XYZ file of C-alpha atoms in Angstrom:
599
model
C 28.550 -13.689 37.347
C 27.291 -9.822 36.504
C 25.134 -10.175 39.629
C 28.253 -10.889 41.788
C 30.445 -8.578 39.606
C 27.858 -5.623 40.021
C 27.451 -6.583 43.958
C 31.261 -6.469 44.149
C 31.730 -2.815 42.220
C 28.479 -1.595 45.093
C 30.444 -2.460 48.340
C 33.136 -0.118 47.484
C 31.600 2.551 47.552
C 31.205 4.411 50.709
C 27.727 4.789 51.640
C 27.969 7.504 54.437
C 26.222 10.431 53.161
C 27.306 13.792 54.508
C 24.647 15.101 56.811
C 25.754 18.945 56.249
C 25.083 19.794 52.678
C 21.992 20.060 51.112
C 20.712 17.634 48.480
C 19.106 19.631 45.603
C 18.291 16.497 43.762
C 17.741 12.621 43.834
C 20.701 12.175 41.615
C 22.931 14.049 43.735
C 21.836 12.170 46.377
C 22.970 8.630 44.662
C 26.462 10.655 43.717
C 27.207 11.999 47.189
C 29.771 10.599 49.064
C 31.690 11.393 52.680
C 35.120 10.093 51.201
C 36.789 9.957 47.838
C 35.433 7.236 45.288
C 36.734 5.808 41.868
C 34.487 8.277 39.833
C 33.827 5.668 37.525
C 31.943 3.476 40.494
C 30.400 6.787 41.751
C 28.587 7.734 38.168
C 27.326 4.123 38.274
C 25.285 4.040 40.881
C 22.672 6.294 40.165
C 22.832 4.346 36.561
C 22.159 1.208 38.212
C 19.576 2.655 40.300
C 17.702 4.151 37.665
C 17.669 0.815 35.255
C 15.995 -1.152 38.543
C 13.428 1.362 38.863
C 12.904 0.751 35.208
C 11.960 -2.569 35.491
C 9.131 -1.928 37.609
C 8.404 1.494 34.970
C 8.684 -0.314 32.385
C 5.852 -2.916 33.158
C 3.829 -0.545 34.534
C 3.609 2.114 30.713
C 3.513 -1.296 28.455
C 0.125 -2.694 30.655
C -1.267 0.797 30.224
C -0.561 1.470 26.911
C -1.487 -2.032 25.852
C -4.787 -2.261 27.822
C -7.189 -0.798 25.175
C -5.717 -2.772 22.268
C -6.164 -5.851 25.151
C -9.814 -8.251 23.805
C -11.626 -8.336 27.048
C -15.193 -8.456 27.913
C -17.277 -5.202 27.965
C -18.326 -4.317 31.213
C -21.840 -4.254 31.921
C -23.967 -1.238 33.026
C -22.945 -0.677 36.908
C -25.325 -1.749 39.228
C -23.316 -0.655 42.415
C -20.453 1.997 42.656
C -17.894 1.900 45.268
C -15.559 5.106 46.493
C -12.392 3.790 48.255
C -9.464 5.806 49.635
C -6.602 6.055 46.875
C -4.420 3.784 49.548
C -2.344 1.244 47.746
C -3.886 -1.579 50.151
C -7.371 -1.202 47.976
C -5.834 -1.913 44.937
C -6.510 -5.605 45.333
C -9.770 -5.373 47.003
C -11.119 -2.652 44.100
C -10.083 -5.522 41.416
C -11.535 -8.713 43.357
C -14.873 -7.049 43.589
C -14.895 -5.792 39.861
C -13.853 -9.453 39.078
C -16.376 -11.195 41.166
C -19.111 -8.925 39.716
C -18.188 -6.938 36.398
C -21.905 -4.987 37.416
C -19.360 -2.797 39.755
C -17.561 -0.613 39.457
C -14.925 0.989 41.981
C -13.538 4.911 42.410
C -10.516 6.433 44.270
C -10.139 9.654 46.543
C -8.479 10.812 49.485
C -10.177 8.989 52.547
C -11.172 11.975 54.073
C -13.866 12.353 51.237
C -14.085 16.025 50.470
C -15.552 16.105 54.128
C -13.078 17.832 56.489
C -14.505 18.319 60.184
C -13.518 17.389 63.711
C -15.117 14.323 65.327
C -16.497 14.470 69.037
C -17.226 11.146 69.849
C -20.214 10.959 72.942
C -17.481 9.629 75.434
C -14.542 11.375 74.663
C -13.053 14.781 75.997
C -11.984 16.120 72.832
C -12.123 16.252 69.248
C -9.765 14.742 66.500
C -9.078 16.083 63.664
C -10.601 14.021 60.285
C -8.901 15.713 57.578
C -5.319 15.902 55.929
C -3.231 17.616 58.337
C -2.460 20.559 55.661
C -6.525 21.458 56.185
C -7.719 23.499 59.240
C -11.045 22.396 59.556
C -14.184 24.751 60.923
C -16.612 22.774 61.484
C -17.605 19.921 64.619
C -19.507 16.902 64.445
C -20.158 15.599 67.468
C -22.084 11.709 68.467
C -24.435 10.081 70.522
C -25.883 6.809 71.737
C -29.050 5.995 69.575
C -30.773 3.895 71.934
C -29.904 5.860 75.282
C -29.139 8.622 76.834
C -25.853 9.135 77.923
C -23.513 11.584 79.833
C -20.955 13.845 77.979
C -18.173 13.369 80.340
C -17.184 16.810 81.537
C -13.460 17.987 82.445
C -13.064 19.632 85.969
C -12.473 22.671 86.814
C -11.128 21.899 90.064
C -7.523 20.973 89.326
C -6.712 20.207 93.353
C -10.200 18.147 93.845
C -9.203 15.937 90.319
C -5.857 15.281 92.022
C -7.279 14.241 95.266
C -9.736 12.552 94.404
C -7.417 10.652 91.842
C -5.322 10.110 94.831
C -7.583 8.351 96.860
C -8.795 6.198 93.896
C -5.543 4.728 92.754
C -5.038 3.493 96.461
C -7.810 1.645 96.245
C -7.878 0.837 92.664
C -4.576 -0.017 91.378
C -4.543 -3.337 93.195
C -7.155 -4.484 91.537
C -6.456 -3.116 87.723
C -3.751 -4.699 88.551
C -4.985 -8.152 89.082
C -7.345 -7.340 86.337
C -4.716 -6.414 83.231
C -2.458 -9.887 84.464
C -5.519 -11.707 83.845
C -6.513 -9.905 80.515
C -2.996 -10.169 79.402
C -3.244 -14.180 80.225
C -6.722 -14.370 78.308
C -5.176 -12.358 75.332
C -2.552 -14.931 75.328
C -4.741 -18.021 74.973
C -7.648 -16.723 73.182
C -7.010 -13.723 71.104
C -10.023 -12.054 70.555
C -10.107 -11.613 73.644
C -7.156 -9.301 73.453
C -7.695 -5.925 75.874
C -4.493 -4.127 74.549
C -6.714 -4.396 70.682
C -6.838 -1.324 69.184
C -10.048 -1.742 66.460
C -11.629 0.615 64.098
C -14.288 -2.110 63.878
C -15.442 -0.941 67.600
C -14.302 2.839 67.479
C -17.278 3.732 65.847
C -20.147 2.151 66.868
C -22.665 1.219 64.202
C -25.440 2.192 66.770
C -24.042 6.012 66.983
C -25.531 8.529 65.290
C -23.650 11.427 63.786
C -25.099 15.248 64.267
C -24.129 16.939 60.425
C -26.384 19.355 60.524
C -25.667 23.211 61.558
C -27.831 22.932 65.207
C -27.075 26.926 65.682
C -25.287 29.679 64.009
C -22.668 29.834 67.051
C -18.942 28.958 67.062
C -18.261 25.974 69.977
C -15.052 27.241 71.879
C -14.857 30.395 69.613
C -13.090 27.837 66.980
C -15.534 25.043 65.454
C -19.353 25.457 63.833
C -21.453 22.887 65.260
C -22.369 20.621 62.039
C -22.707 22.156 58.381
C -25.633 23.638 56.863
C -26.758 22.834 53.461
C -24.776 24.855 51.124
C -22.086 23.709 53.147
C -22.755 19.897 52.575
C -23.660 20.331 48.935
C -20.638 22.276 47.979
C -18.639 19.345 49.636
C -20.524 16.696 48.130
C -20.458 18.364 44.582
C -16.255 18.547 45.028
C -15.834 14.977 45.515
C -18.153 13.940 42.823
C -16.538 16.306 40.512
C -13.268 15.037 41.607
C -13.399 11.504 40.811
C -16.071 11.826 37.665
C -19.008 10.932 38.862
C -21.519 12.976 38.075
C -23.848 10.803 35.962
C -24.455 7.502 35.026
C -25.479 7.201 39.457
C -25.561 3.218 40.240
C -28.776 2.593 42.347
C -26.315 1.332 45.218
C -23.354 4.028 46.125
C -20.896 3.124 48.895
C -19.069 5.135 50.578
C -15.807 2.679 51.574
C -13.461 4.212 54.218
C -10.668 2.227 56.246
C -8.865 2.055 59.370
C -7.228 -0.957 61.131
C -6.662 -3.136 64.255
C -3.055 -4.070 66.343
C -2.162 -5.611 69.400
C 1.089 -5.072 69.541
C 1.657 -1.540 67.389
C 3.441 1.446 68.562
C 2.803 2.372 64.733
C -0.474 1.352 65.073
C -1.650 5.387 63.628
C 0.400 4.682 60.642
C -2.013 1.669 59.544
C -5.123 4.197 59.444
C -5.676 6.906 56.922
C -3.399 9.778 56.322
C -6.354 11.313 54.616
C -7.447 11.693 58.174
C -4.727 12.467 60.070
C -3.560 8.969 60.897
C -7.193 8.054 61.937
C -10.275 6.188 60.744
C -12.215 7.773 57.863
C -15.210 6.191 59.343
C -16.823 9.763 60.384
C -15.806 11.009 57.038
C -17.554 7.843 54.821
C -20.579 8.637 57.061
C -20.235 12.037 56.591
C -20.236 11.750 53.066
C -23.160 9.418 52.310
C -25.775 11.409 55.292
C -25.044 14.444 52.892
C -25.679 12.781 49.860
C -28.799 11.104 50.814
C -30.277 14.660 52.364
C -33.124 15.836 49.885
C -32.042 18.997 50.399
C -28.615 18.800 48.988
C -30.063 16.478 46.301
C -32.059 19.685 45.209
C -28.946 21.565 45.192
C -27.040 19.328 43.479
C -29.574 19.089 40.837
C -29.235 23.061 39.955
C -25.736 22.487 39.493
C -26.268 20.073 36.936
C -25.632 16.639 39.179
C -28.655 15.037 39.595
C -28.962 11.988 41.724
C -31.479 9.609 41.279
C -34.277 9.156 44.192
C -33.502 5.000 43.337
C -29.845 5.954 44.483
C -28.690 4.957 48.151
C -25.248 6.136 49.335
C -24.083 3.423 51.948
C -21.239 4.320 54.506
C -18.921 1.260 55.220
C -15.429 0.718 57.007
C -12.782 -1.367 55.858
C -10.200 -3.367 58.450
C -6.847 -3.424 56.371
C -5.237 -5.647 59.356
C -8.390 -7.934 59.695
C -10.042 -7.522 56.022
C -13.436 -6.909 58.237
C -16.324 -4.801 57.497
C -18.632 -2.837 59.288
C -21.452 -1.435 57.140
C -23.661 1.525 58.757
C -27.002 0.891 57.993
C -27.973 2.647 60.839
C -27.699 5.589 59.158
C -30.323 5.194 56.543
C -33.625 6.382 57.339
C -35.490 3.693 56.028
C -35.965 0.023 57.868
C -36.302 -1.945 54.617
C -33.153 -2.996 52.843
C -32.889 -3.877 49.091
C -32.377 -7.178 48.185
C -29.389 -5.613 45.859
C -27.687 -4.164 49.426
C -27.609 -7.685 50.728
C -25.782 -9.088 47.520
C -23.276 -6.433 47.910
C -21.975 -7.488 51.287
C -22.068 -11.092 50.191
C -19.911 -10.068 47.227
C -17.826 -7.606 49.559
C -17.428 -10.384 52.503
C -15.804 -12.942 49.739
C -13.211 -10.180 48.111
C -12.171 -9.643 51.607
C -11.262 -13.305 51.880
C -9.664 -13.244 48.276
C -7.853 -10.039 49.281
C -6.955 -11.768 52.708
C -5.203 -14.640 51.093
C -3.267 -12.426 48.463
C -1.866 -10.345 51.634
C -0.598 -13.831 53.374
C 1.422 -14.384 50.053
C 3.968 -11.933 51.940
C 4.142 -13.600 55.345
C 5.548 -17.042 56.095
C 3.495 -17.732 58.796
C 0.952 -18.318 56.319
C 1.677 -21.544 54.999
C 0.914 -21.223 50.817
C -1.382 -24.221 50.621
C -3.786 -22.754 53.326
C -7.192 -22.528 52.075
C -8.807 -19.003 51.731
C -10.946 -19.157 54.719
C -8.674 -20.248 56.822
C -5.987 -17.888 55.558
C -8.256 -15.107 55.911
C -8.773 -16.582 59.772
C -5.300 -16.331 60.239
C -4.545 -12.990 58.858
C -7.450 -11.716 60.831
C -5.777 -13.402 64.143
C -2.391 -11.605 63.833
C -4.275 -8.307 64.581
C -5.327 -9.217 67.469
C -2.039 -11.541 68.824
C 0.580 -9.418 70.925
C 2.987 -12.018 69.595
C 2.899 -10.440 66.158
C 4.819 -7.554 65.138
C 3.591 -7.222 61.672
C -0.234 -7.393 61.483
C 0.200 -6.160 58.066
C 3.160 -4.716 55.544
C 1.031 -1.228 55.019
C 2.140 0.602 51.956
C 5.410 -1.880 51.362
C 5.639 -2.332 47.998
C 3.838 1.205 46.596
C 5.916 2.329 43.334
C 3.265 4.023 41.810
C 0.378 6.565 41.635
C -2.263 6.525 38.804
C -4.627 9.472 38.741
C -7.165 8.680 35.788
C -10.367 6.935 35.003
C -11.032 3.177 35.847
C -10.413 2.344 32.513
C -6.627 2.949 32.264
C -6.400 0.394 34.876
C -9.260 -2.066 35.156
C -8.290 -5.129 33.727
C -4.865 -4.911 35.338
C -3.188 -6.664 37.712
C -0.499 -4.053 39.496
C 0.238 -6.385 42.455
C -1.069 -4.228 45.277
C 2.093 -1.274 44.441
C -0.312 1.465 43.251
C -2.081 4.249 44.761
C -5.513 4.848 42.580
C -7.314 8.422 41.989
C -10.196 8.754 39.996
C -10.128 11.782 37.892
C -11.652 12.470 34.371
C -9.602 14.416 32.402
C -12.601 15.051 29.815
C -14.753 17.146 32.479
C -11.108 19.131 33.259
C -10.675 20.952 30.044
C -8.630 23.326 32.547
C -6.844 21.686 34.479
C -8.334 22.981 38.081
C -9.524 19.606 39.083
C -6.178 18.457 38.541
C -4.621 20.986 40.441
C -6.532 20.108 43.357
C -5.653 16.459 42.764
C -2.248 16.790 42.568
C -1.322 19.407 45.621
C -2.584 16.202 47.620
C -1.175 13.591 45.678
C 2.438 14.259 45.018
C 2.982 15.547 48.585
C 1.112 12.820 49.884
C 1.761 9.776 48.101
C 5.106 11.009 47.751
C 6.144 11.156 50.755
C 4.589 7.810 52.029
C 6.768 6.439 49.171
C 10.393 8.472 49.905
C 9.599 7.503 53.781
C 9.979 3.766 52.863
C 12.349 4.360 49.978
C 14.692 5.999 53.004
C 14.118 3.322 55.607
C 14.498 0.472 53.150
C 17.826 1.962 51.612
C 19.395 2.299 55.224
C 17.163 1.594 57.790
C 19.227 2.332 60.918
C 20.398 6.052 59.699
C 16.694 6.811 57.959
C 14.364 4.301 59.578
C 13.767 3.193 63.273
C 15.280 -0.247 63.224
C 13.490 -3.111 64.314
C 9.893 -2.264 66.341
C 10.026 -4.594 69.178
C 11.908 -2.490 71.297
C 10.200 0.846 70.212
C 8.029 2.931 73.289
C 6.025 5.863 71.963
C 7.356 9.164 73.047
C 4.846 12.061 73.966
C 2.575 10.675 70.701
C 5.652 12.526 68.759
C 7.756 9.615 67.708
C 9.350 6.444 68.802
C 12.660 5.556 70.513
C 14.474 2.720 70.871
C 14.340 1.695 74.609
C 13.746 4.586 77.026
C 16.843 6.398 76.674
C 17.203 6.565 73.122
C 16.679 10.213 70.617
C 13.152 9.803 68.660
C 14.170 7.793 65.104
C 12.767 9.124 62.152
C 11.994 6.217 59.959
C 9.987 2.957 59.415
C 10.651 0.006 61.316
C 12.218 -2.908 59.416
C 9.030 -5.271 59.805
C 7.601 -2.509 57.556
C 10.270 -2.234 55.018
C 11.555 -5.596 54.622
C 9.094 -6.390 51.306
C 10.044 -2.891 49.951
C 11.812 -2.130 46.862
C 13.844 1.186 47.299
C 11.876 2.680 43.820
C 11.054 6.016 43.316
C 6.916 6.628 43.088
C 5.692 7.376 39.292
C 2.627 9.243 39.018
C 0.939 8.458 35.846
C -1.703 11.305 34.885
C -4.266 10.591 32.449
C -4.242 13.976 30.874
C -2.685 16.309 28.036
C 1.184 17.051 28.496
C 0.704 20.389 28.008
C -2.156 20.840 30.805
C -0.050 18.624 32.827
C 2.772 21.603 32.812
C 0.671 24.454 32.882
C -0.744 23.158 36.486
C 2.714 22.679 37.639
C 3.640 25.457 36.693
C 1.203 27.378 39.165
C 2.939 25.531 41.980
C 6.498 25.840 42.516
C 6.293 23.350 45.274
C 4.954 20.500 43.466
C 7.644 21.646 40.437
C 10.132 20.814 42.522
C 9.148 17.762 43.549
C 8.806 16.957 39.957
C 11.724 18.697 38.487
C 14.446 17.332 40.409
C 12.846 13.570 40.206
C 12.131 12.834 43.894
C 8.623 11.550 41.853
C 8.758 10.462 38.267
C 6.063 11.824 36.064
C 4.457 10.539 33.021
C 1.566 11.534 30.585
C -1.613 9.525 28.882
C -2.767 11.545 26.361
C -6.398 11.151 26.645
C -6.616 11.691 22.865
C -3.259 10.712 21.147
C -3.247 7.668 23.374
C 0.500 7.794 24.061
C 2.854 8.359 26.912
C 5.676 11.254 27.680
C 7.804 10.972 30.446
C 8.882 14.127 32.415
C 12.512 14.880 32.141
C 14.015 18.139 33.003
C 14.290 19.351 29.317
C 10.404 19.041 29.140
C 8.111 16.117 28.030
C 9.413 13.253 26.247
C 7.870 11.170 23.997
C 8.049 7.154 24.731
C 8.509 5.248 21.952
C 5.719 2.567 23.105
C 4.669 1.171 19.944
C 6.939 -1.197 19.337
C 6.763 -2.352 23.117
C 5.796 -6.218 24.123
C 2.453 -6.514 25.297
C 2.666 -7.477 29.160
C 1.669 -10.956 30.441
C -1.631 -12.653 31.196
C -1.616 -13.075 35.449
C -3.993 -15.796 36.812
C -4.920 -13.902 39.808
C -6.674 -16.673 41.585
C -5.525 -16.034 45.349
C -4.104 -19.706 45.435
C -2.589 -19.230 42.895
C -0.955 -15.876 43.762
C -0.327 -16.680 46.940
C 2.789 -19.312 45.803
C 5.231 -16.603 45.252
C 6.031 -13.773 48.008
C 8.211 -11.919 46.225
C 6.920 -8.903 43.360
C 5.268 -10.393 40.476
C 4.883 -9.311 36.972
C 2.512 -6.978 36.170
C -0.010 -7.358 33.454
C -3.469 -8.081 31.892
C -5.979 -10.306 34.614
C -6.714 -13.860 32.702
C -10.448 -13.500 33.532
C -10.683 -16.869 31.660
C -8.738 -18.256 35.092
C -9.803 -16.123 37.673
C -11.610 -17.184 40.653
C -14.823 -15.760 41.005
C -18.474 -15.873 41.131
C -21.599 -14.699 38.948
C -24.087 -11.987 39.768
């Protein structure tokens, strides 16, 4: 009866929002209206919107601040280390592999990796940009063929001799392409892999290219970019990331470097399934990138002066993650040496089954996926709506994401959080200062924020603030979409991305001092903003006092978390998981039921 009551009271209220005033806050926001309301009704909503973001809060602060009272098994000394991209859609893979193997252990960063460059792949005309589009980068790293010589294709000069000769071409040609695309489109039909409209990070970058880093001359290309970097250059870069996420002892003997992209048929949104960290592209270059530096002797030396001395038994491994396919593509081709470790080989064994585990929990949200299918045939079948030009959805992206945790592994390993948070690696121990944070956070609340407001929008009305439904959608210019060919560019998320999405606010959980917290805030009246007037929702784990303080706009308050239930136990086998499609509860993994496998 309240849930009819309550759903009664919400359709009176006008929801037209009046598109010429400005909304200072997210409360005014919920308030607003075009047309009178019963004030009453109007003061509610925000009230009722506030107590449903709670409930997802609320779990959230009790698993946390439960977690080290939790009895669980200490975790062995790591023998491999993983760096993933803080994207919400590694959440699940980051906990199936510490799970299947308590020996590793996984980090978080932005998927660019502290490496910022632009990429000139060997048979392309010109650059892309692999770096958050808020960083200008200097530098150019171009590719070629490792087994043969090939070509850079050239651009012409001759604007009237491209034209003709284009000309002449198409007369001949066209026929044929087009006979050619019918009977690729027929093939894609019946046999998907087969698919020549698939768009795959797995094949963008070649295993068998090699990547130029280093500075090949002191001269600008184009008057803009340095060709590669030089060693200060890489060890500075190197040093940043390590610093960033807290790694700068305690080096596993296997280090990999984990970026992802992804792979559509049938995606005019296809840029919005890559990394952000990257501009909407594959961090493939920028894992690479990462782990060639790394592994140089000569920044090893450097690194050692400044007190971070890797191990010669340490190997830094690039590797690229398919979110659509749950695929990997490992880069071995980068290490100098022919002979692999035997531990480098258990790895990918280990990696190949949490891809299959994560696979299965992702089908949970898709009915297609029928919930007694086994996990290697789910993982079959999410792999085959990549490549199907049927399927609108390959994947749900960052549906779901409520929440962003920047903090050591600890806070949150041993958690289950359902696949809804973003994860940063940061120890606040090695930050007495806060700079590392400030760094953290001028990419992380404007970031992860704004990923989370752009489906809050869409979801809460999705034909005023999203794009409406994608199968009509043509890409405009690379700009935008439209509906049709007619239609103004829309500004939102298409429903098939939205439809799974709770409208909640993102809460960014630091694992620092309150008063730190403030002071770096403080520094930055953009991210204050963003923070003051609750368009994110802010809360503190004292590293030391071992409670939590919410952010209000009065200044830090203390949660009374104490007397708080402890959350549940969650049997995260994937079968098991993979019964319910709607959000589950969040709480402490039942590693005494959890699918998995020995060292």
């Amino acid at each position: 009866f309240l849930a009819l009551a309550l759903s009664v009271e919400y359709l009176i209220v006008d929801q037209e929002i009046p598109t010429d005033r400005v909304v200072p806050n997210f409360t005014d926001f919920l308030t607003q209206n075009s047309t009178p309301v019963e004030s009453s009704v109007s003061k509610l909503r925000p009230i009722w919107h506030e107590a449903f973001e709670w409930s997802f809060y609320d779990q959230l602060l009790r698993s946390v601040y439960h977690l080290p009272k939790h009895k669980k098994p200490p975790s062995p000394k790591a023998w491999a280390q993983a760096i993933f991209c803080i994207d919400d859609r590694e959440c699940s893979l980051r906990r199936y592999l510490e799970i299947i193997d308590p020996g590793i252990t996984t980090f978080g960063t932005a998927g660019f990796f502290g490496v910022d460059f632009w990429f000139l792949a060997h048979n392309e005309l010109y650059p892309l940009q692999q770096s958050p589009v808020t960083i200008t980068p200097k530098h150019l790293i171009r590719s070629r063929p490792k087994n043969k010589l090939e070509p850079e294709r050239k651009v012409k000069d001759d604007i009237l001799e491209t034209a003709i000769g284009g000309l002449v071409k198409d007369l001949f040609l066209v026929p044929f392409l087009s006979v050619s695309a019918l009977t690729q489109l027929v093939k894609s039909i019946f046999f998907h892999k087969s698919a020549s409209a698939m768009a795959s990070s797995l094949t963008q970058f070649e295993s068998q290219v090699v990547l130029e880093f280093t500075n090949s001359d002191s001269e600008a290309v184009d008057q803009r970019f340095k060709n590669g970097f030089t060693v200060e250059e890489m060890t500075e870069r190197v040093a940043r990331t390590l610093r960033t996420i807290g790694l700068t002892k305690d080096f596993a003997d296997s280090i990999y470097v984990i970026a992802h992209g992804a792979s559509s048929s049938n995606n005019p949104h296809y840029a919005a399934y890559d990394c952000g960290a990257c501009s909407g592209k594959s961090g493939a270059p920028n894992a690479r990138a990462l782990a060639w530096m790394a592994n140089y002797l000569p920044v090893r030396e450097k690194l050692k002066a400044m007190g971070i001395h890797i191990p010669e038994s340490t190997t830094f491994y690039a590797t690229l993650h398919d979110t659509t396919q749950d695929r990997a593509l490992f880069f071995e081709e980068d290490l100098e040496t022919k002979s692999l470790p035997a531990s480098h080989l258990q790895f990918k064994s280990i990696f190949r089954k949490a891809l299959d585990y994560n696979a299965k929990e992702r089908s949970r949200r898709l009915d297609l996926v029928p919930k007694d299918t086994v996990i290697p045939r789910a993982a079959e079948m999410m792999a085959k709506r990549a490549y199907s030009i049927f399927e609108p959805r390959p994947e749900l992206n960052h549906a779901t994401n409520a929440a962003a945790i920047v903090g050591r592994r600890e806070l949150t390993r041993g958690l289950f959080l359902d696949r809804r948070s973003f994860l940063q690696s940061y120890d606040p121990f090695s930050d007495p200062n806060g700079s590392i944070l400030e760094g953290i956070l001028g990419a992380v609340i404007p970031v992860c924020g704004g990923i989370n407001l752009e489906y809050f929008f869409s979801r809460v009305d999705n034909e005023v603030y999203g794009a409406g439904t994608k199968l009509s959608h043509n890409v405009v210019g690379l700009m935008g979409v439209a509906n049709g060919v007619n239609n103004d560019l829309i500004p939102g998320l298409p429903l098939q991305m939205i439809e799974a999405h709770d409208p909640v606010r993102l809460l960014i959980l630091i694992d620092q001092e309150p008063e730190i917290i403030k002071m770096v805030l403080q520094k930055n009246h953009f991210l204050y903003e963003w923070v003051n007037h609750h368009w994110v929702r802010l809360a503190s784990f004292s590293p030391t006092q071992k409670n939590i303080s919410m952010w209000t706009r009065d200044g830090w308050s203390l949660l009374n978390m104490e007397n708080s239930l402890p959350p549940p136990l969650i049997n995260t086998d994937p079968m098991i998981l993979a019964q319910k499609s709607e959000n589950l509860s969040l709480g402490f993994i039942d590693t005494t039921k959890t699918l998995g496998v020995s060292k």
